[in-house]
CSV table of C-alpha atoms and ligand atoms in Angstrom, one decimal:
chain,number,residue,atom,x,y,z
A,1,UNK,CA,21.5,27.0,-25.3
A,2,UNK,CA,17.8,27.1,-24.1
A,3,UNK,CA,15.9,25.4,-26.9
A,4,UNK,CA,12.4,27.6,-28.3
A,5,UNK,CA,9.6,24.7,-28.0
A,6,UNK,CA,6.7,24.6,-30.1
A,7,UNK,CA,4.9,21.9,-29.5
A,8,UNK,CA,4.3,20.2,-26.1
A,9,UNK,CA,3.2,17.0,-26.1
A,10,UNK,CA,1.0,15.3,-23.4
A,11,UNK,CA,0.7,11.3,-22.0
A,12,UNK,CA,-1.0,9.9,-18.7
A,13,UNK,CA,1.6,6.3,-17.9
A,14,UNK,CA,0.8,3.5,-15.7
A,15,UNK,CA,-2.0,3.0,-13.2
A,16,UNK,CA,-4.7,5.8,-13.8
A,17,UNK,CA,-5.6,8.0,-10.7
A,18,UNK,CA,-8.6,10.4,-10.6
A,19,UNK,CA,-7.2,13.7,-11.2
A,20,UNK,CA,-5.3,13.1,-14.6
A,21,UNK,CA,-7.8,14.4,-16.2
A,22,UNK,CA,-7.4,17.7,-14.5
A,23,UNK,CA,-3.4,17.5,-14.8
A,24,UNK,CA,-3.9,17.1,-18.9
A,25,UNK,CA,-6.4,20.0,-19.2
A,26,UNK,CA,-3.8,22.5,-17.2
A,27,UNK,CA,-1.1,21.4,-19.4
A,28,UNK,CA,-3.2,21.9,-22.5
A,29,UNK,CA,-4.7,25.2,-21.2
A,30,UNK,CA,-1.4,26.5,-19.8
A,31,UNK,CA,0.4,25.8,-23.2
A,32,UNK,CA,-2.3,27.2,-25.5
A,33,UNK,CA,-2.3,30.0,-23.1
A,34,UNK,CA,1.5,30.6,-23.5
A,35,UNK,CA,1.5,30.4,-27.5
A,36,UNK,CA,2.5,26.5,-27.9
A,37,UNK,CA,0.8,24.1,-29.5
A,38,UNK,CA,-0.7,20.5,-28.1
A,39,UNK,CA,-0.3,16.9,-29.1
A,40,UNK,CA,-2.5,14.5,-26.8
A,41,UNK,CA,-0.9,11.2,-27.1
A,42,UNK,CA,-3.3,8.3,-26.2
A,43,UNK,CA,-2.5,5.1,-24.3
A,44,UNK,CA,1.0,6.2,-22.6
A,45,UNK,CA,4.2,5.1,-24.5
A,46,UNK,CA,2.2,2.7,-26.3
A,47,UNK,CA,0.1,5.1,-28.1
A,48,UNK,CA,3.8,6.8,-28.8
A,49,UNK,CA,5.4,3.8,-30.4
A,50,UNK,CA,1.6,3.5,-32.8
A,51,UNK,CA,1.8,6.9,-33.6
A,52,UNK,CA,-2.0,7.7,-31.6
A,53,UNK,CA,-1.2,11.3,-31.7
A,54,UNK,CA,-3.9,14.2,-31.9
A,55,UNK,CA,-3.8,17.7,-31.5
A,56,UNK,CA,-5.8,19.4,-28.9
A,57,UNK,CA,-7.5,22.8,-28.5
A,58,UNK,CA,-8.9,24.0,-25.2
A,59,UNK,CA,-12.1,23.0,-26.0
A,60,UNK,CA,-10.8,19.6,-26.0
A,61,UNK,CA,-10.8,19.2,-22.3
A,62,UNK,CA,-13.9,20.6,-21.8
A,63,UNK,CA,-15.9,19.4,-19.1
A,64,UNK,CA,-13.6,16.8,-17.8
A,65,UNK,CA,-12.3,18.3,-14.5
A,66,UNK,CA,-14.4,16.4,-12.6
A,67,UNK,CA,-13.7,12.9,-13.9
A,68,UNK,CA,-12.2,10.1,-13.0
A,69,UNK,CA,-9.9,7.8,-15.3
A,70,UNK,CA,-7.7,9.8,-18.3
A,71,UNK,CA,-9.0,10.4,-21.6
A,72,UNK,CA,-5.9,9.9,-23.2
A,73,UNK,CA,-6.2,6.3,-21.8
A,74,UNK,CA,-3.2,4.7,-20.3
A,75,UNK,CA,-1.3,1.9,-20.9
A,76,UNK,CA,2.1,0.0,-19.4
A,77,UNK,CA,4.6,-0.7,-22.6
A,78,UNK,CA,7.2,-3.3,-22.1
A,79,UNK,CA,8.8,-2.4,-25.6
A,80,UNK,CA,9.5,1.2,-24.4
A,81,UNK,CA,12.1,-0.7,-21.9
A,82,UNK,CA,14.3,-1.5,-24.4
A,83,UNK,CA,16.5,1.5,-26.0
A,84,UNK,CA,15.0,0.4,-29.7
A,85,UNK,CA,11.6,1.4,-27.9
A,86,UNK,CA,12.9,4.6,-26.5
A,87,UNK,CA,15.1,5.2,-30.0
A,88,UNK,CA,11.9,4.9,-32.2
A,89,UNK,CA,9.5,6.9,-29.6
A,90,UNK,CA,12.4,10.2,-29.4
A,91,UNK,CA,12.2,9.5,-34.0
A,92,UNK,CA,8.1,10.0,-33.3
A,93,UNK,CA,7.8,13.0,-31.0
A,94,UNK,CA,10.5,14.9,-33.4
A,95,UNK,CA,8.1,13.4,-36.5
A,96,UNK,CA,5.1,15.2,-35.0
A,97,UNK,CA,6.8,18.0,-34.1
A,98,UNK,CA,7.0,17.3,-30.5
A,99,UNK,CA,10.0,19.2,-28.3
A,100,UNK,CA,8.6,19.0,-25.1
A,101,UNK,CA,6.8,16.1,-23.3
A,102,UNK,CA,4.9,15.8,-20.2
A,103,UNK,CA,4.2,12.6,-18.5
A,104,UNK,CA,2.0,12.1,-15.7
A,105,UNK,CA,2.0,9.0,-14.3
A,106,UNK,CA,4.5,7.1,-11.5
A,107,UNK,CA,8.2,6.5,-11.0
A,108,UNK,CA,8.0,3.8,-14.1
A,109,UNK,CA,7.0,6.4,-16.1
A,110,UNK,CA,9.4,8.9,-15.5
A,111,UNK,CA,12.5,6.6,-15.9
A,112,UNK,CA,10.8,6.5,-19.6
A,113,UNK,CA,10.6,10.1,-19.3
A,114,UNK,CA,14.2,10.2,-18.5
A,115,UNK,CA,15.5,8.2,-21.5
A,116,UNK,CA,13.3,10.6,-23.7
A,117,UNK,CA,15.4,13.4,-22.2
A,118,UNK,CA,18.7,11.7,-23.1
A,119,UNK,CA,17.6,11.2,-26.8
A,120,UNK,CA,16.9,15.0,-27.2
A,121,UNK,CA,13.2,15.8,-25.8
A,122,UNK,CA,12.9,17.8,-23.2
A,123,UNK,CA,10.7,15.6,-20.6
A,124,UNK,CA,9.0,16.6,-17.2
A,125,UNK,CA,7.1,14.1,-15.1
A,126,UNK,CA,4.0,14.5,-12.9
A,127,UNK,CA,3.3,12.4,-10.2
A,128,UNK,CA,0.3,10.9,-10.9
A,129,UNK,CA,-0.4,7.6,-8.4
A,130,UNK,CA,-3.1,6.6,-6.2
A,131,UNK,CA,0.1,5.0,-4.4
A,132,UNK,CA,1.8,8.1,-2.7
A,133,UNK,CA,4.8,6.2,-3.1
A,134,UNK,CA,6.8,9.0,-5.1
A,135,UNK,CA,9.5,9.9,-2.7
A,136,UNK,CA,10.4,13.6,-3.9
A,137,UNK,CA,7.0,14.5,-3.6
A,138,UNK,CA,4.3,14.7,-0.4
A,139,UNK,CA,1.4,14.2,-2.5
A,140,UNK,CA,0.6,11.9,-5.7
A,141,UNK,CA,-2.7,13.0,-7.7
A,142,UNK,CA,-5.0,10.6,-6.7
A,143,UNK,CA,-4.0,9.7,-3.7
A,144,UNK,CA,-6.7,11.9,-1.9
A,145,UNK,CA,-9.8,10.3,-4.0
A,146,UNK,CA,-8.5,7.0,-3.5
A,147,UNK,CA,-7.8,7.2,0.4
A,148,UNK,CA,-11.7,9.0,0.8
A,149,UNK,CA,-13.1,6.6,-1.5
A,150,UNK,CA,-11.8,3.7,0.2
A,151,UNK,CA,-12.0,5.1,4.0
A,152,UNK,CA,-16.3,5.7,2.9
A,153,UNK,CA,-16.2,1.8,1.6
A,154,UNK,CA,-14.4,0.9,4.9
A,155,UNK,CA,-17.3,2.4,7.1
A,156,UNK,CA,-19.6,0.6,5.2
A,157,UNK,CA,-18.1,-2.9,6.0
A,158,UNK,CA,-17.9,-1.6,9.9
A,159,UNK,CA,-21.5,-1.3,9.6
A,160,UNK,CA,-22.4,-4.6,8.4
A,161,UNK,CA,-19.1,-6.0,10.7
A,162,UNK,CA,-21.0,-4.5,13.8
A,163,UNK,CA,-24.2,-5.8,13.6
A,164,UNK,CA,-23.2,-9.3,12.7
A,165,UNK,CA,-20.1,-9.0,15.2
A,166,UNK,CA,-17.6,-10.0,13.1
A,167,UNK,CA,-14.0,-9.6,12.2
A,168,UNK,CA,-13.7,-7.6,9.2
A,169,UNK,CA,-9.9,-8.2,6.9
A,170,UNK,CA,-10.3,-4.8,4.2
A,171,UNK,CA,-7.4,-4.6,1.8
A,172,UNK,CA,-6.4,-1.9,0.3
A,173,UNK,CA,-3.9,-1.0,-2.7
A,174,UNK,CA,-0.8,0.5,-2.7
A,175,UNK,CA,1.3,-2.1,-4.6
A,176,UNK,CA,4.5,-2.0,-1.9
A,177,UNK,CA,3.4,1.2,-0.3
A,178,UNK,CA,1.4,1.1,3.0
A,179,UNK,CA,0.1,5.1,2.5
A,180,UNK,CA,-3.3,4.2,1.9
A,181,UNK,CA,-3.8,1.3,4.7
A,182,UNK,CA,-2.2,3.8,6.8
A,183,UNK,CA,-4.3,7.1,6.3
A,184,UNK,CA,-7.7,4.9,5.9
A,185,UNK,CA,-6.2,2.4,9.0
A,186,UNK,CA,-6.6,5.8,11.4
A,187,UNK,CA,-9.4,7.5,9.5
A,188,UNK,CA,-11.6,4.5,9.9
A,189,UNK,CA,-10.3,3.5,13.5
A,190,UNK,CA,-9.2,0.2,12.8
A,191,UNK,CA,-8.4,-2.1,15.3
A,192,UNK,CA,-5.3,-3.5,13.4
A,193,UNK,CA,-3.2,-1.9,10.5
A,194,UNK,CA,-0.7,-4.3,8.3
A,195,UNK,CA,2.0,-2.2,6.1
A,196,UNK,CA,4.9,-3.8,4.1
A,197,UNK,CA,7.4,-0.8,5.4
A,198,UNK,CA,6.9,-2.4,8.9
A,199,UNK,CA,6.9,-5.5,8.4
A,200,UNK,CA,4.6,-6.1,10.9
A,201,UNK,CA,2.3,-9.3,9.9
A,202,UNK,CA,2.7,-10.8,13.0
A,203,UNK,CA,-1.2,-13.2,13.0
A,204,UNK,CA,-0.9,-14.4,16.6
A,205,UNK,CA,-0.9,-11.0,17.8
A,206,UNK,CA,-3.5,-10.3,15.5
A,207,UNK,CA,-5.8,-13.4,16.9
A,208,UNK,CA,-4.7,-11.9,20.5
A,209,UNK,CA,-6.3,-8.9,19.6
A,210,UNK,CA,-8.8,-9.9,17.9
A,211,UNK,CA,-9.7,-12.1,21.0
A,212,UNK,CA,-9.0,-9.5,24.0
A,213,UNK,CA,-11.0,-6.6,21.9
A,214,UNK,CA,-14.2,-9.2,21.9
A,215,UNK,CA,-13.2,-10.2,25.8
A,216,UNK,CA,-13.4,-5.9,26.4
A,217,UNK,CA,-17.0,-5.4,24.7
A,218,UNK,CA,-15.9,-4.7,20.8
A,219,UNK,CA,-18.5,-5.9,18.9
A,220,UNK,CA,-16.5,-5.4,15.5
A,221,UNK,CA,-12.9,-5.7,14.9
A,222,UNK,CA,-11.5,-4.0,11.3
A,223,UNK,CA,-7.7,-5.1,10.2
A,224,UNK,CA,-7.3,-2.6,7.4
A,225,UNK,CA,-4.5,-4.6,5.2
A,226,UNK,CA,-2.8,-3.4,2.8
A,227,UNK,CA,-1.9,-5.0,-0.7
A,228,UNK,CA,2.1,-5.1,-0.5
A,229,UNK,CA,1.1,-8.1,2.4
A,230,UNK,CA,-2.3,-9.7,0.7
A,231,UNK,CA,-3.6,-12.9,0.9
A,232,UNK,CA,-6.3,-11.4,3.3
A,233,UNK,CA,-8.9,-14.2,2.0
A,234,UNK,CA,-6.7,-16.8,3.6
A,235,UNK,CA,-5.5,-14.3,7.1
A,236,UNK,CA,-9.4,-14.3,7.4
A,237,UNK,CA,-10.0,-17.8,7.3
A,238,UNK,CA,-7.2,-18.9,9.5
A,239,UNK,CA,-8.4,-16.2,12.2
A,240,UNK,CA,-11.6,-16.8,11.6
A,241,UNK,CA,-10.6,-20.7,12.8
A,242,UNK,CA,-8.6,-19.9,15.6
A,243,UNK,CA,-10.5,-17.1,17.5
A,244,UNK,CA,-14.1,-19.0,16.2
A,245,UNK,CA,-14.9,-15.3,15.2
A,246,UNK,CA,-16.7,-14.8,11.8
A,247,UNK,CA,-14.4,-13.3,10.0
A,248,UNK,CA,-14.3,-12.0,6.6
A,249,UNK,CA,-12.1,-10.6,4.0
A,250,UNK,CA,-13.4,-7.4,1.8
A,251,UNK,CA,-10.6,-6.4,-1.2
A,252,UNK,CA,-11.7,-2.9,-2.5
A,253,UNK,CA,-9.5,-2.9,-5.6
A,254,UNK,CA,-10.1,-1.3,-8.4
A,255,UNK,CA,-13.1,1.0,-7.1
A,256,UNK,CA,-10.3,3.2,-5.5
A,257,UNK,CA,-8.4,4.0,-8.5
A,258,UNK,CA,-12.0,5.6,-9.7
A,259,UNK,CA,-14.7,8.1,-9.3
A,260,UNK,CA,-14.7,12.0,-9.0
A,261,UNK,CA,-11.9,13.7,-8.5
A,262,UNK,CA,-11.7,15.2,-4.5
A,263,UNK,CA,-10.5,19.0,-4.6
A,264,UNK,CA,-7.7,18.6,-3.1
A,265,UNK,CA,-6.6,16.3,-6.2
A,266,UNK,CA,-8.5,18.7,-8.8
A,267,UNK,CA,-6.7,21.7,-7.2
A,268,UNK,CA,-2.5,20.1,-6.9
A,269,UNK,CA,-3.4,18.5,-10.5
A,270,UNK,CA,-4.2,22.0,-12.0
A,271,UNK,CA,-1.3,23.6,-10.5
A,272,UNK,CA,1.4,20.6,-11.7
A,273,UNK,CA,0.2,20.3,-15.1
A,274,UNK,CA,0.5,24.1,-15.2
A,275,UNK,CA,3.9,24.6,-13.5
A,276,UNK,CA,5.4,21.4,-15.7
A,277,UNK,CA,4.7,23.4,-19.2
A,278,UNK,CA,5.9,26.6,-17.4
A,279,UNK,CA,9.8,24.5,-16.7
A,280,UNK,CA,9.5,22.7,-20.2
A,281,UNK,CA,9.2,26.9,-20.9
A,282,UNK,CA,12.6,27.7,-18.9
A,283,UNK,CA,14.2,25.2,-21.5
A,284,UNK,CA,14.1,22.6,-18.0
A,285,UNK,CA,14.5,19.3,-19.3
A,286,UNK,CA,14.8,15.4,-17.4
A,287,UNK,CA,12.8,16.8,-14.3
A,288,UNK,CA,9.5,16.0,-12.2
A,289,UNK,CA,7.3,17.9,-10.4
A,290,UNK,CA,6.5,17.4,-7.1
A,291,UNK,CA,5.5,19.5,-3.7
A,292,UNK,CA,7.5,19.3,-0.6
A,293,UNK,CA,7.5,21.7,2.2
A,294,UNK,CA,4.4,23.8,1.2
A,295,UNK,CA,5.5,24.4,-2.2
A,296,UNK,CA,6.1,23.1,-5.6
A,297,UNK,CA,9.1,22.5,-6.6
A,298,UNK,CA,11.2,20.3,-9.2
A,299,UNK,CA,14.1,17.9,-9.3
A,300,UNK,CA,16.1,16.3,-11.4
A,301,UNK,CA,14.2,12.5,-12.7
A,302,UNK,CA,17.6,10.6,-11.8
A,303,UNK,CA,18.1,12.2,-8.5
A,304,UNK,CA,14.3,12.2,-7.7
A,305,UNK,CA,14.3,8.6,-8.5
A,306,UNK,CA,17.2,7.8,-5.8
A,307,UNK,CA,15.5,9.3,-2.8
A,308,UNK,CA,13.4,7.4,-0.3
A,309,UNK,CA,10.8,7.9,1.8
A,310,UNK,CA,9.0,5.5,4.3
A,311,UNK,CA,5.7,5.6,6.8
A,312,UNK,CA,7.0,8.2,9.8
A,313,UNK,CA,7.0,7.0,12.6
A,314,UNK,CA,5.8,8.9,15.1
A,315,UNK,CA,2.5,8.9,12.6
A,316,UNK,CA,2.7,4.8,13.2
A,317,UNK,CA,2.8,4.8,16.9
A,318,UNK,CA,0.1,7.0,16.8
A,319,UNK,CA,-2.2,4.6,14.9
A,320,UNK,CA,-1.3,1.8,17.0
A,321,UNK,CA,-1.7,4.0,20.2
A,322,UNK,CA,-5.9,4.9,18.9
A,323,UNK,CA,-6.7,1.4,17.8
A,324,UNK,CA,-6.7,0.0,21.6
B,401,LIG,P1,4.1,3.8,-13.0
B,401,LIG,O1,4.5,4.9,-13.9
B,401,LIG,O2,2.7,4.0,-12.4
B,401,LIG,O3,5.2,3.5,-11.9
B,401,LIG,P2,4.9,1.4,-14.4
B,401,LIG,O4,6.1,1.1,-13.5
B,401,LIG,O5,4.1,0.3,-14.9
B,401,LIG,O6,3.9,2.5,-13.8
B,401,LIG,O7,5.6,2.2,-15.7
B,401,LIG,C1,4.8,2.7,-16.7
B,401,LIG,C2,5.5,2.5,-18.0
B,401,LIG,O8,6.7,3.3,-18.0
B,401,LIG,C3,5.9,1.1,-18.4
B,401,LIG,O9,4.9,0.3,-18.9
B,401,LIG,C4,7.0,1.4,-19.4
B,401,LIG,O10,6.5,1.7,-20.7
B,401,LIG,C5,7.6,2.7,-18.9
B,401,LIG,N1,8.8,2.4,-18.1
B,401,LIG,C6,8.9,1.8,-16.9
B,401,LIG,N2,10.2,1.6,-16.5
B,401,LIG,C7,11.0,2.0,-17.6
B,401,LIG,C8,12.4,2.0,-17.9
B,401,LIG,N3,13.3,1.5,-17.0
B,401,LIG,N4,12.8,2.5,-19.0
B,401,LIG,C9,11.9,3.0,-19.9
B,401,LIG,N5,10.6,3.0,-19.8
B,401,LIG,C10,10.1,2.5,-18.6
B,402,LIG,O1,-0.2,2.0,-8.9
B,402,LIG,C1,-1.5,2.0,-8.7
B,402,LIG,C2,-2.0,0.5,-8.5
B,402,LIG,O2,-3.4,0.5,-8.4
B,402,LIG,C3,-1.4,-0.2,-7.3
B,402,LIG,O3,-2.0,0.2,-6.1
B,402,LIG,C4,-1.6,-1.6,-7.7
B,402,LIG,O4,-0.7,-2.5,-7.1
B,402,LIG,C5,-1.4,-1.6,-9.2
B,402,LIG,O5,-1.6,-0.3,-9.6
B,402,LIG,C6,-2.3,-2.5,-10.0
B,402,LIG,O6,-1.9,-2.4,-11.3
B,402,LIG,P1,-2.8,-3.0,-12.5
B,402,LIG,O7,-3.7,-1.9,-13.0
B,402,LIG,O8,-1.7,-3.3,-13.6
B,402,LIG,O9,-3.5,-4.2,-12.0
């Protein structure tokens, strides 16, 4: 029987990703807006386990659109792996009054959200990951602001790589995901792309390029690496010594997870904070949101969980194709 919720509660899990804060002020907006009340819980499971609950009116997430980070704060919880964790954090959303939970955050989160489901709360997940690596869903919130803010950083090292001449290594996060050094490796033209799905760290054909783009005129050459193959401080020196090429390494880091929201992430964050209360509404429960095909849509955390995705292919061969 469809359960009537009251009481909705909100956390952002795992790494933050500019346009969280968007995703929580739809879900507190939509909710208000359909007659339930709002529980903000700070710091992700951890701020469920200490009981850093607080209700929240519209006003609440005022003026926070356009900002970067969460204001619920976020947090990764190692006690809410264990089923005492999960036990007491089911015992504190019934406490408070809580029948309906919705975490945004990655696929670490959501098998949280899952065992919340199990134990009686009705959970949805939002993907929220500078990563893209969610594979039920085309786009992650976040993703968008991290791949512009990192492509703009990217031109900025070409700049400097150009007039000095030099080999530039940028690496770019994505834990084991290569979407990032992918989408920045063809938006900033770079000479040489490195993703983990490929396996493709192959450094004498690197030093081969990086010598036969010289021998044809380049007067810059720009690896765009990403994280899931590192150690780009010690690719650089190691090329650096066998091309006799300055070369340098650049990791952006953190500055990528930052900054204003883009639109784009604004705009899918309003839409799955809003569409996760409105399931939570249709008594849906143990479910994440995500948009495939031109549309959003929902699927089951467990199932959701077991798909896969990967870098396409033809999109590869393309960016090795440009980067001659
Ligand atoms: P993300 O959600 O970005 O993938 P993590 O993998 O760090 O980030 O997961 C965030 C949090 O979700 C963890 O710190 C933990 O509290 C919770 N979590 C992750 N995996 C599980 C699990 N198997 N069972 C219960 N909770 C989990
Ligand atoms: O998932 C987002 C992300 O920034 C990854 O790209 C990176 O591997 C990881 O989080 C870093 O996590 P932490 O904030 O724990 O250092």
């Amino acid at each position: 029987m469809e359960k009537q919720l009251k009481t909705i509660g909100v956390l952002t899990s795992g790494g933050d990703a500019p346009g969280m804060n968007a995703a929580i002020r739809a879900v507190v907006r939509t909710a208000i807006a359909r007659g339930l009340k709002v529980k903000g819980i700070k710091k992700g499971y951890n701020g469920l386990l200490n009981e850093e609950i607080i209700d929240m009116q519209p006003k609440d997430v005022s003026d926070i659109i356009q900002r970067g980070g969460t204001i619920l704060g976020t947090a990764r919880c190692l006690e809410f792996k264990t089923p005492e964790g999960q036990q007491k954090g089911a015992e504190i959303c019934r406490k408070h009054g809580i029948d309906g939970l919705v975490v945004i955050g990655g696929d670490g989160s959501y098998r949280g959200a899952g065992k919340l489901s199990a134990l009686g709360i009705n959970t949805v997940g939002v993907p929220g990951t500078i990563d893209l690596d969610i594979a039920c869903t085309d786009y992650t919130i976040g993703f968008d602001t991290a791949i512009n803010t990192a492509m703009e950083a990217i031109d900025k090292v070409r700049d400097t790589s150009t007039s000095h001449e030099r080999c530039s290594i940028i690496e770019v996060m994505g834990r084991n995901a290569g979407y990032i050094a992918l989408w920045c490796g063809i938006a900033n033209g770079a000479e040489d792309i490195l993703l983990p799905e490929k396996y493709d760290y192959n450094e004498q054909a690197i030093i081969n390029n990086v010598i036969d783009n010289r021998k044809k005129g380049k007067t810059h050459h720009i690896i765009v690496n990403a994280e899931g193959i590192g150690h780009s401080t010690s690719m650089a020196r190691r090329i650096e010594a066998a091309t006799g090429i300055e070369t340098r390494a650049t990791i952006l880091g953190y500055m990528q997870r930052g900054g204003n929201p883009t639109c784009k992430d604004r705009y899918y964050a309003s839409i799955m904070g809003a569409y996760a209360v409105d399931i939570l509404l249709q008594g849906k429960t143990n479910r994440v949101v995500g948009y495939r095909g031109g549309e959003f849509v929902d699927f089951d955390i467990e199932e959701a969980l077991n798909m896969q995705k990967g870098i396409d292919e033809y999109q590869y061969e393309v960016a090795k194709l440009l980067s001659i």
